Coordinates of C-alpha atoms in Angstrom, one line a residue:
M1 CA 0.5 2.6 10.5
K2 CA 1.4 0.4 7.5
F3 CA -1.0 -1.7 5.4
P4 CA 0.4 -4.1 2.8
K5 CA -1.1 -4.9 -0.6
V6 CA -1.6 -8.6 -0.9
I7 CA -1.0 -10.7 -4.0
T8 CA -2.2 -14.4 -3.9
I9 CA -1.0 -17.0 -6.4
A10 CA -3.7 -19.6 -6.7
C11 CA -4.9 -22.4 -8.9
E12 CA -6.6 -25.7 -7.9
K13 CA -4.6 -27.6 -10.6
G14 CA -1.1 -28.6 -9.7
G15 CA 2.0 -28.3 -11.8
V16 CA 1.1 -24.8 -13.3
G17 CA 4.0 -23.0 -11.7
K18 CA 2.4 -21.3 -8.8
T19 CA 5.5 -21.4 -6.6
T20 CA 7.8 -20.4 -9.4
I21 CA 5.7 -17.4 -10.1
A22 CA 5.4 -16.4 -6.4
T23 CA 9.1 -16.7 -5.6
N24 CA 10.4 -15.0 -8.8
L25 CA 7.7 -12.3 -8.7
A26 CA 9.0 -11.4 -5.2
V27 CA 12.6 -11.2 -6.5
Y28 CA 11.7 -9.2 -9.6
L29 CA 9.5 -6.8 -7.7
K30 CA 12.3 -6.1 -5.2
A31 CA 14.8 -5.7 -8.1
M32 CA 12.6 -3.3 -10.1
V33 CA 11.4 -1.2 -7.1
E34 CA 14.3 -1.3 -4.6
D35 CA 12.5 0.6 -1.8
L36 CA 9.4 -1.6 -2.0
P37 CA 9.2 -4.0 1.0
V38 CA 8.3 -7.5 -0.2
T39 CA 7.3 -10.4 2.0
I40 CA 6.4 -13.9 0.9
F41 CA 5.1 -17.0 2.5
S42 CA 3.4 -20.2 1.5
F43 CA 0.7 -22.5 2.8
D44 CA 2.1 -25.4 0.8
N45 CA 4.6 -27.8 2.5
H46 CA 7.3 -28.1 -0.2
F47 CA 9.6 -25.5 1.5
T48 CA 10.7 -24.0 -1.8
I49 CA 10.4 -20.5 -0.3
D50 CA 12.8 -21.5 2.5
R51 CA 15.2 -23.1 0.1
M52 CA 15.3 -19.9 -2.0
F53 CA 15.3 -17.2 0.6
A54 CA 16.7 -18.5 3.9
L55 CA 20.1 -17.0 4.8
E56 CA 20.9 -19.7 7.3
K57 CA 20.4 -23.4 6.8
K58 CA 18.9 -24.2 10.1
A59 CA 15.4 -25.0 11.4
P60 CA 13.5 -21.7 12.2
K61 CA 12.0 -21.2 15.6
K62 CA 8.7 -20.0 14.2
S63 CA 6.8 -20.6 11.0
V64 CA 3.6 -19.7 9.2
K65 CA 1.9 -22.3 11.4
D66 CA 2.2 -19.9 14.4
L67 CA 0.2 -17.3 12.5
F68 CA -2.9 -19.4 13.0
A69 CA -2.0 -20.0 16.6
G70 CA -2.4 -16.2 17.3
E71 CA 1.2 -15.0 16.8
N72 CA 1.5 -11.5 15.3
I73 CA 2.7 -12.1 11.7
S74 CA 5.4 -9.4 12.1
S75 CA 7.2 -11.5 14.6
L76 CA 7.4 -14.4 12.2
V77 CA 9.1 -12.6 9.4
E78 CA 12.7 -13.2 8.6
L79 CA 15.0 -11.3 6.3
G80 CA 15.9 -13.3 3.3
Q81 CA 18.2 -13.3 0.3
Y82 CA 17.7 -10.8 -2.5
G83 CA 16.2 -8.3 -0.1
V84 CA 13.0 -10.3 0.2
A85 CA 11.5 -11.1 3.6
Y86 CA 9.8 -14.4 4.2
V87 CA 7.9 -16.4 6.8
P88 CA 9.3 -19.9 7.2
S89 CA 7.1 -22.7 5.9
A90 CA 5.5 -25.5 8.0
R91 CA 5.2 -29.2 7.4
K92 CA 1.6 -29.3 8.7
L93 CA -0.9 -26.4 9.1
E94 CA -3.7 -26.4 11.6
F95 CA -6.4 -24.0 12.7
D96 CA -8.5 -24.1 15.9
R97 CA -11.5 -22.2 14.6
Y98 CA -12.9 -21.0 11.3
E99 CA -12.9 -17.3 10.8
Q100 CA -13.5 -15.8 7.4
D101 CA -11.2 -12.8 7.8
R102 CA -8.7 -14.2 10.2
L103 CA -5.7 -13.9 7.9
L104 CA -6.8 -10.4 6.6
S105 CA -7.2 -9.3 10.2
A106 CA -3.7 -10.5 11.0
L107 CA -2.3 -8.5 8.1
S108 CA -4.2 -5.4 9.0
E109 CA -2.9 -5.5 12.6
S110 CA 0.7 -6.3 11.6
S111 CA 3.5 -3.8 10.8
L112 CA 4.1 -5.3 7.4
D113 CA 4.4 -2.8 4.6
G114 CA 4.7 -2.8 0.8
V115 CA 3.6 -6.1 -0.8
V116 CA 2.8 -9.5 0.6
I117 CA 2.9 -12.5 -1.8
M118 CA 1.1 -15.7 -0.7
D119 CA 1.7 -19.0 -2.4
T120 CA -1.2 -21.5 -1.9
R121 CA -2.0 -25.1 -2.1
P122 CA -3.6 -26.7 -5.2
V123 CA -6.8 -27.2 -3.2
L124 CA -9.5 -24.8 -1.9
D125 CA -9.0 -25.6 1.8
Y126 CA -9.3 -23.2 4.6
F127 CA -5.8 -21.7 4.1
T128 CA -6.3 -21.1 0.4
K129 CA -9.7 -19.5 1.0
A130 CA -8.2 -17.3 3.7
A131 CA -5.5 -16.2 1.3
L132 CA -8.0 -15.5 -1.4
L133 CA -10.3 -13.4 0.9
A134 CA -7.3 -11.3 2.0
S135 CA -6.1 -10.6 -1.6
D136 CA -6.0 -7.3 -3.4
I137 CA -4.8 -9.1 -6.5
I138 CA -5.2 -12.8 -7.4
I139 CA -3.0 -14.3 -10.1
V140 CA -4.1 -17.6 -11.5
P141 CA -1.5 -19.5 -13.5
V142 CA -3.0 -21.5 -16.5
K143 CA -1.0 -23.8 -18.7
D144 CA -3.6 -25.8 -20.6
L145 CA -7.4 -26.3 -20.9
P146 CA -7.8 -28.3 -17.6
S147 CA -6.3 -25.3 -15.8
F148 CA -9.6 -23.4 -16.6
N149 CA -11.9 -26.1 -15.2
N150 CA -11.6 -25.1 -11.6
L151 CA -11.6 -21.3 -11.9
K152 CA -15.2 -21.2 -10.8
G153 CA -14.1 -22.6 -7.5
I154 CA -12.1 -19.4 -6.8
T155 CA -15.0 -17.1 -7.7
D156 CA -17.4 -19.2 -5.6
V157 CA -15.3 -18.5 -2.5
F158 CA -16.3 -14.8 -2.8
E159 CA -19.9 -15.5 -3.7
E160 CA -20.2 -17.8 -0.6
A161 CA -18.6 -15.1 1.6
N162 CA -20.9 -12.4 0.0
L163 CA -17.8 -10.4 -1.0
P164 CA -16.8 -8.7 -4.3
L165 CA -14.2 -10.5 -6.3
P166 CA -10.9 -8.6 -6.2
E167 CA -8.8 -8.0 -9.3
M168 CA -8.2 -11.5 -10.7
K169 CA -5.8 -12.0 -13.6
L170 CA -5.0 -15.2 -15.5
L171 CA -1.3 -15.7 -16.3
P172 CA -0.3 -18.2 -19.1
S173 CA 2.4 -20.1 -17.3
I174 CA 4.9 -22.8 -18.4
V175 CA 3.5 -22.4 -21.9
D176 CA 5.0 -25.0 -24.2
G177 CA 6.0 -23.2 -27.4
M178 CA 6.3 -26.5 -29.2
V179 CA 2.6 -27.3 -28.9
K180 CA 0.5 -26.2 -31.9
F181 CA -3.1 -26.6 -33.0
R182 CA -4.9 -26.6 -36.3
N183 CA -2.1 -27.7 -38.5
D184 CA 0.5 -25.9 -36.5
T185 CA -1.1 -22.5 -37.0
I186 CA -2.2 -21.7 -33.4
S187 CA 0.2 -21.7 -30.5
M188 CA -0.7 -22.8 -27.0
D189 CA -0.4 -19.2 -25.8
T190 CA -2.9 -18.0 -28.5
F191 CA -5.2 -20.9 -27.6
L192 CA -5.2 -20.0 -23.9
R193 CA -5.9 -16.4 -24.7
S194 CA -8.8 -17.3 -26.9
V195 CA -10.3 -19.5 -24.2
S196 CA -9.9 -16.7 -21.6
T197 CA -11.6 -14.2 -23.8
E198 CA -14.4 -16.6 -24.7
R199 CA -15.1 -17.3 -21.0
G200 CA -14.8 -13.6 -19.9
Y201 CA -11.6 -13.8 -17.8
D202 CA -9.1 -11.0 -17.4
L203 CA -5.8 -12.2 -18.9
M204 CA -2.3 -10.7 -18.3
E205 CA -0.7 -9.3 -21.5
N206 CA 2.4 -11.3 -21.1
S207 CA 3.2 -15.0 -20.5
I208 CA 5.8 -17.2 -18.8
P209 CA 7.1 -19.7 -21.3
K210 CA 8.3 -23.2 -20.5
S211 CA 12.1 -23.3 -20.1
P212 CA 14.4 -26.3 -19.3
K213 CA 16.9 -23.8 -17.9
V214 CA 14.3 -22.5 -15.4
E215 CA 13.4 -26.1 -14.4
S216 CA 17.0 -26.7 -13.5
L217 CA 17.0 -23.8 -11.1
T218 CA 14.6 -25.7 -8.8
T219 CA 15.9 -29.3 -9.3
N220 CA 19.6 -29.7 -8.9
L221 CA 22.3 -31.4 -6.8
T222 CA 22.7 -28.5 -4.4
F223 CA 19.0 -28.6 -3.3
E224 CA 19.0 -24.8 -3.7
V225 CA 16.4 -22.8 -5.6
Y226 CA 17.7 -20.0 -7.7
P227 CA 15.9 -17.0 -9.1
I228 CA 15.5 -16.5 -12.8
I229 CA 16.7 -12.9 -12.7
N230 CA 20.2 -14.0 -11.6
H231 CA 20.6 -17.4 -13.2
A232 CA 18.6 -17.4 -16.4
R233 CA 18.7 -13.8 -17.8
G234 CA 19.2 -15.0 -21.3
T235 CA 15.9 -16.9 -21.4
L236 CA 12.5 -16.0 -22.7
A237 CA 11.3 -16.7 -19.1
H238 CA 13.3 -13.8 -17.9
K239 CA 11.8 -11.5 -20.4
G240 CA 8.3 -12.8 -19.5
F241 CA 8.8 -12.2 -15.8
T242 CA 10.2 -8.7 -16.5
E243 CA 7.0 -7.7 -18.4
V244 CA 4.7 -9.5 -16.0
T245 CA 6.3 -7.7 -13.1
R246 CA 5.7 -4.4 -14.8
E247 CA 2.1 -5.2 -15.2
V248 CA 1.9 -6.1 -11.5
I249 CA 3.6 -2.9 -10.5
A250 CA 1.0 -0.9 -12.5
S251 CA -1.8 -2.8 -10.7
L252 CA -0.3 -2.2 -7.3
D253 CA 0.0 1.6 -8.0
E254 CA -3.7 1.7 -8.6
K255 CA -4.5 0.1 -5.3
K256 CA -4.7 3.1 -3.0
E257 CA -7.0 1.3 -0.5
P258 CA -5.7 -2.2 0.2
K259 CA -8.0 -4.6 2.0
S260 CA -5.9 -4.6 5.1
L261 CA -6.4 -0.8 5.4
L262 CA -10.1 -1.1 4.9
L263 CA -10.5 -3.8 7.6
Y264 CA -8.4 -1.8 10.0
R265 CA -10.7 1.2 9.4
T266 CA -13.8 -0.8 9.9
T267 CA -12.4 -2.3 13.1
H268 CA -11.1 0.9 14.7
F269 CA -13.2 3.7 13.2
D270 CA -16.7 2.4 12.8
T271 CA -17.4 1.1 16.3
P272 CA -20.2 2.8 18.2
G273 CA -19.6 4.9 21.2
P274 CA -18.7 8.4 22.5
D275 CA -15.3 8.4 20.6
N276 CA -17.1 7.6 17.3
K277 CA -19.7 10.3 17.9
R278 CA -17.0 12.9 18.4
Y279 CA -15.2 11.7 15.3
R280 CA -18.4 12.1 13.3
Q281 CA -18.9 15.7 14.6
L282 CA -15.4 16.6 13.6
M283 CA -15.7 15.0 10.2
D284 CA -18.9 17.0 9.6
S285 CA -17.0 20.2 10.3
V286 CA -14.3 20.0 7.6
L287 CA -14.4 21.4 4.1
P288 CA -15.7 18.7 1.6
Y289 CA -13.1 19.5 -0.9
C290 CA -9.3 20.2 -1.2
P291 CA -9.0 24.0 -0.9
I292 CA -6.3 24.0 -3.6
C293 CA -7.7 21.9 -6.4
S294 CA -11.4 21.8 -5.3
E295 CA -11.6 18.0 -5.7
E296 CA -13.7 16.0 -3.3
I297 CA -11.7 14.7 -0.4
S298 CA -14.0 11.7 0.3
S299 CA -13.6 8.2 -0.9
R300 CA -16.1 5.4 -1.7
T301 CA -14.6 3.2 1.0
L302 CA -12.6 5.6 3.2
Y303 CA -13.9 8.8 4.7
I304 CA -10.8 10.7 3.6
K305 CA -8.7 9.6 0.7
P306 CA -5.1 8.6 1.3
D307 CA -2.4 11.2 0.6
M308 CA -4.4 14.0 2.2
L309 CA -3.0 16.3 4.9
Y310 CA -5.1 17.8 7.7
F311 CA -5.0 21.6 8.1
E312 CA -6.6 23.9 10.7
S313 CA -6.7 27.7 11.0
G314 CA -8.5 29.9 13.6
M315 CA -11.7 28.6 15.2
R316 CA -13.7 27.4 12.2
T317 CA -11.5 26.6 9.2
K318 CA -10.4 23.0 9.0
G319 CA -10.1 20.5 6.2
F320 CA -7.7 18.3 4.2
I321 CA -5.2 19.2 1.4
D322 CA -4.1 16.8 -1.3
T323 CA -0.4 16.2 -0.8
N324 CA 0.4 16.5 -4.5
C325 CA -1.5 19.9 -4.6
L326 CA 0.6 21.2 -1.7
I327 CA 3.8 20.3 -3.4
T328 CA 2.9 21.4 -7.0
H329 CA 0.8 24.5 -6.3
M330 CA 2.4 25.8 -3.2
L331 CA 5.8 24.5 -2.3
E332 CA 7.3 24.4 -5.8
P333 CA 6.3 28.0 -6.7
L334 CA 7.7 29.2 -3.4
T335 CA 11.0 27.4 -4.0
K336 CA 11.4 29.2 -7.4
K337 CA 10.5 32.7 -6.0
A338 CA 11.7 32.7 -2.4
A339 CA 15.3 31.7 -2.0
Q340 CA 15.0 32.2 1.8
L341 CA 12.5 29.4 2.1
Q342 CA 14.4 26.8 0.0
P343 CA 16.2 25.1 3.0
L344 CA 12.9 24.8 4.9
I345 CA 11.0 23.5 1.8
K346 CA 13.8 21.0 1.0
K347 CA 13.5 19.7 4.6
L348 CA 9.8 19.8 4.5
T349 CA 9.4 17.7 1.3
K350 CA 11.3 14.9 3.1
S351 CA 9.0 15.2 6.1
L352 CA 5.6 15.0 4.5
Y353 CA 5.0 11.4 5.7
E354 CA 6.7 11.9 9.1
D355 CA 4.9 13.0 12.2
S356 CA 5.5 16.7 12.1
T357 CA 3.6 20.0 11.5
L358 CA 4.0 23.0 9.2
S359 CA 2.8 26.3 10.5
I360 CA 2.2 29.2 8.0
N361 CA 1.8 32.8 9.1
A362 CA 1.3 35.9 7.0
T363 CA 1.9 39.2 8.8
G364 CA 1.5 42.9 7.9
D365 CA 0.6 46.3 9.3
E366 CA -1.8 46.9 12.1
G367 CA -5.1 45.3 11.3
G368 CA -3.4 42.9 8.9
E369 CA -4.8 44.7 5.8
N370 CA -1.5 45.0 4.0
L371 CA 0.5 41.7 4.2
K372 CA 4.3 42.1 4.2
R373 CA 5.9 38.8 5.1
L374 CA 5.2 35.1 4.8
S375 CA 6.7 32.9 7.6
M376 CA 6.9 29.1 7.7
T377 CA 8.0 26.9 10.5
L378 CA 8.5 23.1 10.6
H379 CA 7.7 21.6 14.0
D380 CA 8.6 18.1 15.3
V381 CA 6.3 15.6 17.0
H382 CA 6.7 17.6 20.3
G383 CA 5.7 20.9 18.7
D384 CA 9.3 22.3 18.9
A385 CA 10.6 24.2 15.9
I386 CA 13.0 22.3 13.6
L387 CA 13.5 24.9 11.0
R388 CA 12.2 28.4 10.2
G389 CA 12.0 30.6 7.1
S390 CA 10.4 33.8 5.9
T391 CA 10.1 35.9 2.7
D392 CA 8.7 39.1 1.4
I393 CA 5.1 38.6 0.6
K394 CA 5.8 39.7 -3.0
N395 CA 7.6 36.4 -3.5
A396 CA 4.5 34.6 -2.4
A397 CA 2.1 36.5 -4.7
G398 CA 1.4 33.4 -6.8
I399 CA 0.0 31.5 -3.8
L400 CA -1.9 34.2 -2.1
P401 CA -5.3 32.8 -3.4
I402 CA -4.4 29.5 -1.7
L403 CA -3.4 31.2 1.5
E404 CA -6.8 33.0 1.6
T405 CA -8.6 29.6 1.5
I406 CA -6.6 27.9 4.2
M407 CA -6.0 30.9 6.6
E408 CA -9.1 32.1 8.5
K409 CA -9.6 35.9 8.4
T410 CA -9.7 37.8 11.7
Q411 CA -9.9 41.5 12.7
T412 CA -6.1 41.5 13.1
G413 CA -5.3 39.7 9.9
P414 CA -5.2 36.0 8.7
S415 CA -4.9 33.4 11.5
P416 CA -1.9 31.1 11.2
C417 CA -2.5 27.8 9.5
L418 CA -1.2 24.5 10.8
I419 CA -0.8 21.6 8.3
K420 CA -0.4 18.2 10.0
L421 CA 2.0 16.0 8.2
G422 CA 2.2 12.3 8.4
G423 CA -0.9 10.3 9.3
Q424 CA -0.8 8.2 6.2
P425 CA -2.6 6.3 5.0
I426 CA -5.6 7.2 7.2
P427 CA -5.4 11.0 7.4
D428 CA -8.6 11.4 9.5
S429 CA -7.1 9.3 12.3
I430 CA -6.3 12.7 13.7
F431 CA -10.0 12.9 14.7
L432 CA -9.8 9.9 17.0
E433 CA -10.2 11.2 20.6
K434 CA -6.6 10.8 21.8
N435 CA -5.0 12.0 18.6
Y436 CA -7.2 15.2 18.4
H437 CA -6.6 16.2 22.0
N438 CA -2.8 15.8 21.5
F439 CA -2.9 17.9 18.3
Q440 CA -4.8 20.7 20.1
D441 CA -2.3 20.7 23.0
L442 CA 0.5 21.0 20.4
K443 CA -1.4 23.6 18.5
L444 CA -1.4 26.0 21.4
K445 CA 2.4 25.5 21.8
M446 CA 3.1 26.0 18.1
L447 CA 0.9 29.1 17.8
L448 CA 2.5 30.8 20.8
D449 CA 5.9 30.1 19.2
T450 CA 4.7 31.4 15.8
N451 CA 3.2 34.6 17.3
N452 CA 6.3 35.3 19.3
Q453 CA 8.5 35.4 16.2
P454 CA 9.6 38.8 14.9
S455 CA 7.8 39.9 11.7

């Protein structure tokens, strides 16, 4: 399951650089975080996105218009230049019925990952409102005082929908450095920042200055649109976009629970019925904290925080381990002390977000009082062993307190512990009826395999 973080560029005033910001932000994000999937589309009909990103100069078979006709958005996406994916634009958009979360729902049910950037029209029509309501971050370009006059229209969209306003940042855009106020002592940028502070708006730390060079990248004899990062690197606009993109990356890193994820959870986890009742029972049976760091595993909006891994041992011990805790306090110490486990741990760290399972077993003398060896096995999606490793228990002395918390005690020694990898970013999806039954079937197979290994 993949859930994109959504950035919407919006302003009711035209000529503030919305599309320039949307297109170049997409390119800069991809350039600065190469493994980040970036998708862009527009509800405006100027086709600038197509002119910048289309690899082939021919009419597309599908466009953003099909999104509102019920097409899965993933089927509309095309690979574009600079590594940015895009949905082709449409001359005219239509919708057959008003649905407040229609766009957000489409994003939550898609297979899009990473970041989605949406360019909007300079009017608060249905499509702009749909984009705003689907946003995790809203960037509002402002270039002069009139740019501020319609900001309340954006906040009213959320008040009317009875929804909280997401992170909304104002971005001074196409700022004319030649314009001065009060006897040439106050610049336009300083003036815009003063107005923003006075009116209580959150302003980005950096600005996008006006640049004749940048304007030539969108208006030329070739009818192409060129990105600033490739064709205007010596300009202040390039420096501005570089710093603005760093700000955006920092904001994205803080968004652990994008709206698309929250809507998916509401739709698939919070529906009444027998499945939901069983899910609640299982949720009530887990430890309320990470057994390694003792931090709470719950989230304000999600039942289990992202980046948690489910573990189960014996009949009663089950819970969720923070992924970073597992790496820092368990795997890394073992890597330093137990050379025999290094190949397995190296493979394991690459599999943390794949559908696999780690089994941990500590064995000793009869009765299990004196532990002698620690064994670990990485299993694939079918429960078959991929890689095994074991070490003298002395090499695992530093993590014995952790093992005691995740391995249930029995009369014959600690019960093997299974840690379910993958399942991001909804770790407790394992408690959905079908998923849990599958895991229990695999659990039996993995435990039989673990117990049949020589100590």
